[in-house]
PDB file of C-alpha atoms in Angstrom:
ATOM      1  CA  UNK A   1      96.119  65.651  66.813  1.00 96.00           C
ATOM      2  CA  UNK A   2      95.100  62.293  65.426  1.00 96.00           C
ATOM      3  CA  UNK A   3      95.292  60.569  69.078  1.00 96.00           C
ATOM      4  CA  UNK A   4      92.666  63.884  70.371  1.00 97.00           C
ATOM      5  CA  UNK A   5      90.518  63.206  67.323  1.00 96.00           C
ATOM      6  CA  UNK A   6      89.977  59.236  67.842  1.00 96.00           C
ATOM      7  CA  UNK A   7      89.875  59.705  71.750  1.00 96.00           C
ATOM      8  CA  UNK A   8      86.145  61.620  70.587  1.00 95.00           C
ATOM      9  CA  UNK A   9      85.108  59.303  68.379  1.00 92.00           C
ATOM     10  CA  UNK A  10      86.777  60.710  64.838  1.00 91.00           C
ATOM     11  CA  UNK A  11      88.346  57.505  63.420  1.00 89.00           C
ATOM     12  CA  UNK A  12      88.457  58.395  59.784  1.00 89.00           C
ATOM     13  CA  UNK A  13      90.508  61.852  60.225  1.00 91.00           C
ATOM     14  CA  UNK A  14      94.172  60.369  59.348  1.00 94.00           C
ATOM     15  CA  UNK A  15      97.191  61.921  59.608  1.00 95.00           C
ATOM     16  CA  UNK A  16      97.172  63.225  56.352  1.00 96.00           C
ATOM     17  CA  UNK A  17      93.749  64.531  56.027  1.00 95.00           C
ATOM     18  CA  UNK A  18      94.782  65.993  59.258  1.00 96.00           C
ATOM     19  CA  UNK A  19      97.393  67.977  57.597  1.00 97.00           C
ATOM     20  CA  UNK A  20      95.442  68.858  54.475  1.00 96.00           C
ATOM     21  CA  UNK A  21      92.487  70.707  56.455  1.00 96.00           C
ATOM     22  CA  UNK A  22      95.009  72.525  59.061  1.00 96.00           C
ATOM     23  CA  UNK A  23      97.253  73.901  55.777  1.00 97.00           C
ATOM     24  CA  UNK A  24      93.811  74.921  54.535  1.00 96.00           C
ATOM     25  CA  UNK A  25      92.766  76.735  57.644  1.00 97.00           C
ATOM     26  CA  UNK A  26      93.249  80.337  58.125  1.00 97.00           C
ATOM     27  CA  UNK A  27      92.503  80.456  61.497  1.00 98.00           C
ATOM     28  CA  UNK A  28      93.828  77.940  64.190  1.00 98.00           C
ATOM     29  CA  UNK A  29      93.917  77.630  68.099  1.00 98.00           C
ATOM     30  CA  UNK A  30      95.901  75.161  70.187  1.00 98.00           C
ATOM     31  CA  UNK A  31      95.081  74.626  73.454  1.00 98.00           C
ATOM     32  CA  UNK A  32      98.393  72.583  75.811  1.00 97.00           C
ATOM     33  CA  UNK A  33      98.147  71.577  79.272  1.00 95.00           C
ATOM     34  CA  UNK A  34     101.429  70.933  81.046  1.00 94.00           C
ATOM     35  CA  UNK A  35     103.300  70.955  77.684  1.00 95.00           C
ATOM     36  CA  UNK A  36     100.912  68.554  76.209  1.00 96.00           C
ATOM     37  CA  UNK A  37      98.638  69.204  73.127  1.00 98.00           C
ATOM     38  CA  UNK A  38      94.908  68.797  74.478  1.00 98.00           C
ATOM     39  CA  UNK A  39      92.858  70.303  71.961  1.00 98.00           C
ATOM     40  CA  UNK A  40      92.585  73.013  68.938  1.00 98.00           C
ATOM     41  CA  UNK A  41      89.883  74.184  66.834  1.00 98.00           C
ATOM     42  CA  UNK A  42      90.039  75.524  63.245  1.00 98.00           C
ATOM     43  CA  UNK A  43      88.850  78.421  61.328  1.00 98.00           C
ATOM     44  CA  UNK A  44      88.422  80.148  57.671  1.00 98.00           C
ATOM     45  CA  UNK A  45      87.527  82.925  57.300  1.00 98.00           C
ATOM     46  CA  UNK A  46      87.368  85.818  54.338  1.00 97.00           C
ATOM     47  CA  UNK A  47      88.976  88.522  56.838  1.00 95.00           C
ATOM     48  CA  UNK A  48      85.739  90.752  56.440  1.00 97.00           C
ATOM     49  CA  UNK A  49      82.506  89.198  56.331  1.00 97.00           C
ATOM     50  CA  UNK A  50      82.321  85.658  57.256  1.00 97.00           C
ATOM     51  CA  UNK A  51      84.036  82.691  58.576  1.00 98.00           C
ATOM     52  CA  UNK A  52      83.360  79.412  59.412  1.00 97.00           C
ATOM     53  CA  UNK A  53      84.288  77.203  62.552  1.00 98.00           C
ATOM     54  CA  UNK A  54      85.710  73.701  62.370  1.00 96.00           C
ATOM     55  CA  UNK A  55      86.728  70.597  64.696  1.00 95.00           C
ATOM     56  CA  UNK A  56      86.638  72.442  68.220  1.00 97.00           C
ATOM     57  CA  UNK A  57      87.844  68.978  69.514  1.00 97.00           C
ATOM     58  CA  UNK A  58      89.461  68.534  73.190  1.00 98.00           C
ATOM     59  CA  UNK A  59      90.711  65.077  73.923  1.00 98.00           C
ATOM     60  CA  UNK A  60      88.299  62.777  75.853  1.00 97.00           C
ATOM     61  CA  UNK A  61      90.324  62.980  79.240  1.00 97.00           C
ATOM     62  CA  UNK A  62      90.907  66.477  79.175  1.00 97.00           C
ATOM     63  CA  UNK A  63      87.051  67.726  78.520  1.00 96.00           C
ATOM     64  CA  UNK A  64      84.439  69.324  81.466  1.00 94.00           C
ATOM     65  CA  UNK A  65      87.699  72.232  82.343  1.00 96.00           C
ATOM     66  CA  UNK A  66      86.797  74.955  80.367  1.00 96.00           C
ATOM     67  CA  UNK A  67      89.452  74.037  77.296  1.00 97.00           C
ATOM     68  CA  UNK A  68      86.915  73.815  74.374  1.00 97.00           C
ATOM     69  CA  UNK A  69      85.562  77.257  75.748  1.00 97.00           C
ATOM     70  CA  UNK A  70      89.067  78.458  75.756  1.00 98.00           C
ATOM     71  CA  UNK A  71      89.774  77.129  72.730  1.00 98.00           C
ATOM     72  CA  UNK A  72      86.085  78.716  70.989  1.00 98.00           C
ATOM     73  CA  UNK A  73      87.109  82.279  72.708  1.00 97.00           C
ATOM     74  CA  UNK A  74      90.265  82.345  70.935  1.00 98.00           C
ATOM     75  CA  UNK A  75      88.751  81.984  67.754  1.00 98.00           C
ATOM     76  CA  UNK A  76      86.673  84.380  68.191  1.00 98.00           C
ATOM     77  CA  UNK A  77      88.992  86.751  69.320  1.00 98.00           C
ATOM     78  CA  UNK A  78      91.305  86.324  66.246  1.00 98.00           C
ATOM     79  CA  UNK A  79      87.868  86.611  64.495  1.00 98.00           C
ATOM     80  CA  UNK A  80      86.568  89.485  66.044  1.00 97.00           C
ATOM     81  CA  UNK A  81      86.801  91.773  62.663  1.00 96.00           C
ATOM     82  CA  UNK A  82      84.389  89.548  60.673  1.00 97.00           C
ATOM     83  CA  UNK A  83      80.660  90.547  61.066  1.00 97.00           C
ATOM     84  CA  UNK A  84      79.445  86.906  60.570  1.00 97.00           C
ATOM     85  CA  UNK A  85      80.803  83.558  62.350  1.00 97.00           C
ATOM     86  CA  UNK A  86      79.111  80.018  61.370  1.00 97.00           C
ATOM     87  CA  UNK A  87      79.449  76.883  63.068  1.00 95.00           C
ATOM     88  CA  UNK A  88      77.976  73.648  62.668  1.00 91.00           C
ATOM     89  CA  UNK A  89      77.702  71.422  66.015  1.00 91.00           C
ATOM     90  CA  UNK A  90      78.146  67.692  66.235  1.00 89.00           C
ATOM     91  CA  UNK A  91      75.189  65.988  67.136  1.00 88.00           C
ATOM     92  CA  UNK A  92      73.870  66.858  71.076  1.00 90.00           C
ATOM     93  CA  UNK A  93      76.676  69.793  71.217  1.00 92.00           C
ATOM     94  CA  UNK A  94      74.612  72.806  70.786  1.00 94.00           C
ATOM     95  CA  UNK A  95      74.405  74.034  74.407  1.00 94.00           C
ATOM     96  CA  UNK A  96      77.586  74.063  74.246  1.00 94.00           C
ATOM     97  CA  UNK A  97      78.114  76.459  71.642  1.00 96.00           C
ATOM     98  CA  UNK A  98      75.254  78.720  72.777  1.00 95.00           C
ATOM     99  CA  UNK A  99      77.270  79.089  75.944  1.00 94.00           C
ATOM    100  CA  UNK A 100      79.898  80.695  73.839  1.00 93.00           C
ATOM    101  CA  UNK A 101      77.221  82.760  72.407  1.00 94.00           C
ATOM    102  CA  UNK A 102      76.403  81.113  68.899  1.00 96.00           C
ATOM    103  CA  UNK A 103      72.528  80.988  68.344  1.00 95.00           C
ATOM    104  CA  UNK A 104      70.495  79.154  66.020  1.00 93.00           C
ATOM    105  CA  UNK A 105      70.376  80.574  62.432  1.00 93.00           C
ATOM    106  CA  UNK A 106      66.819  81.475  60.818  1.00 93.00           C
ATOM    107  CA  UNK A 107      68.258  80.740  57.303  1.00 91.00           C
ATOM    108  CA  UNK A 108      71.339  78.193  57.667  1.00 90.00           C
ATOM    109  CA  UNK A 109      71.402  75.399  55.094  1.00 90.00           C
ATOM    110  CA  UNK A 110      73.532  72.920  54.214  1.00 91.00           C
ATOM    111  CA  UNK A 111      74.144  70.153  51.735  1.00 92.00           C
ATOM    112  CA  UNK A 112      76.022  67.092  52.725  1.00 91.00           C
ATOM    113  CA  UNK A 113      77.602  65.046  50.393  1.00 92.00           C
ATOM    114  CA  UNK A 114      77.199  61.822  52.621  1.00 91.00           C
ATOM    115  CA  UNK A 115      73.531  60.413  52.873  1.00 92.00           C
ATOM    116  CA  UNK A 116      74.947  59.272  56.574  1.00 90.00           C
ATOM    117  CA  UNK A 117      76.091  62.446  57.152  1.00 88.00           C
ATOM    118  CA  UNK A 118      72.828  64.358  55.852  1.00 91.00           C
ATOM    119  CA  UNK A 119      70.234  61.999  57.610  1.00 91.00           C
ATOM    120  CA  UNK A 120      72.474  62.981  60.883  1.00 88.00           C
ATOM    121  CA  UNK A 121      72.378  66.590  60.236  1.00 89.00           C
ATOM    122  CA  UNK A 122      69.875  67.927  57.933  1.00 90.00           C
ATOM    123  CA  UNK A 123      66.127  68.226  58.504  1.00 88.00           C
ATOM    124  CA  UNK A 124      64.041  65.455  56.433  1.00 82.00           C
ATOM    125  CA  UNK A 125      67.075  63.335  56.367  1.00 69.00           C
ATOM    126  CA  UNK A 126      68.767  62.656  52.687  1.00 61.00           C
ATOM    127  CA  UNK A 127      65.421  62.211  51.267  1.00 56.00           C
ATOM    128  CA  UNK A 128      66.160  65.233  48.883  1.00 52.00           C
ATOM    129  CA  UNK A 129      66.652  64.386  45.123  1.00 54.00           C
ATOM    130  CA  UNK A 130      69.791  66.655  43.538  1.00 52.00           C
ATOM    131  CA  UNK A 131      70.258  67.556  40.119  1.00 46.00           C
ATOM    132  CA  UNK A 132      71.731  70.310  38.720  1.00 51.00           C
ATOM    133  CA  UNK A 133      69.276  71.650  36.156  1.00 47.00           C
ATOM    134  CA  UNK A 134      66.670  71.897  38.341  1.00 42.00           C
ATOM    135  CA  UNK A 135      68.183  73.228  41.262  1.00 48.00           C
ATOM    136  CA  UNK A 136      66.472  70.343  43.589  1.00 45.00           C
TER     137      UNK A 136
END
């Protein structure tokens, strides 16, 4: 899993960490190509209402054959009970995922701990003052 997550670019995912957010995942898919891991995606999800994609991530060499689609189907198959599904796209994947049917949410927010992360992701950058009192 490590060696698929740095072929794409995800250097700071360790092996560790690796193992901390599968354990913590409800939902997983594998996707092996001639007895070789190629990709996976993750999943959590309350059983009922919602759940919440993660790291749909095909290695580098194996991408453009229809694995991440696999791999996004099956997920949604073992999801198919919950009325809601979320997903947030890396950066410049979004057609993707709106092949597989996702759409852009009128009310999604987010809140990124990472002022890299947020001026990559959220609208008006990490410009936005936080404090607990006043909700801001």
């Amino acid at each position: 899993m490590k060696e698929i997550y740095e072929s794409v670019g995800w250097a700071k995912h360790t092996e560790e960490i690796i193992q901390r957010v599968f354990q913590a995942s409800n939902i997983v898919a594998l996707a092996f190509s001639e007895g070789r891991l190629v990709g996976f995606g993750r999943a959590l999800s309350d059983g009922v209402f919602n759940a919440a994609i993660y790291d749909v991530v095909v290695h580098r060499d194996d991408q453009g054959r229809g694995i991440g689609k696999a791999i996004v189907e099956d997920l949604l198959a073992q999801l198919e009970s919950v009325s809601c599904v979320h997903l947030i796209s890396t950066t410049g994947n979004e057609p993707f995922y709106m092949q597989t049917g996702f759409r852009k949410a009128k009310t999604a927010l987010a809140r990124y701990q990472s002022a890299e992360l947020a001026t990559q992701y959220l609208e008006g950058g990490n410009n936005i003052e936080h404090s607990p009192r006043n909700g801001r």
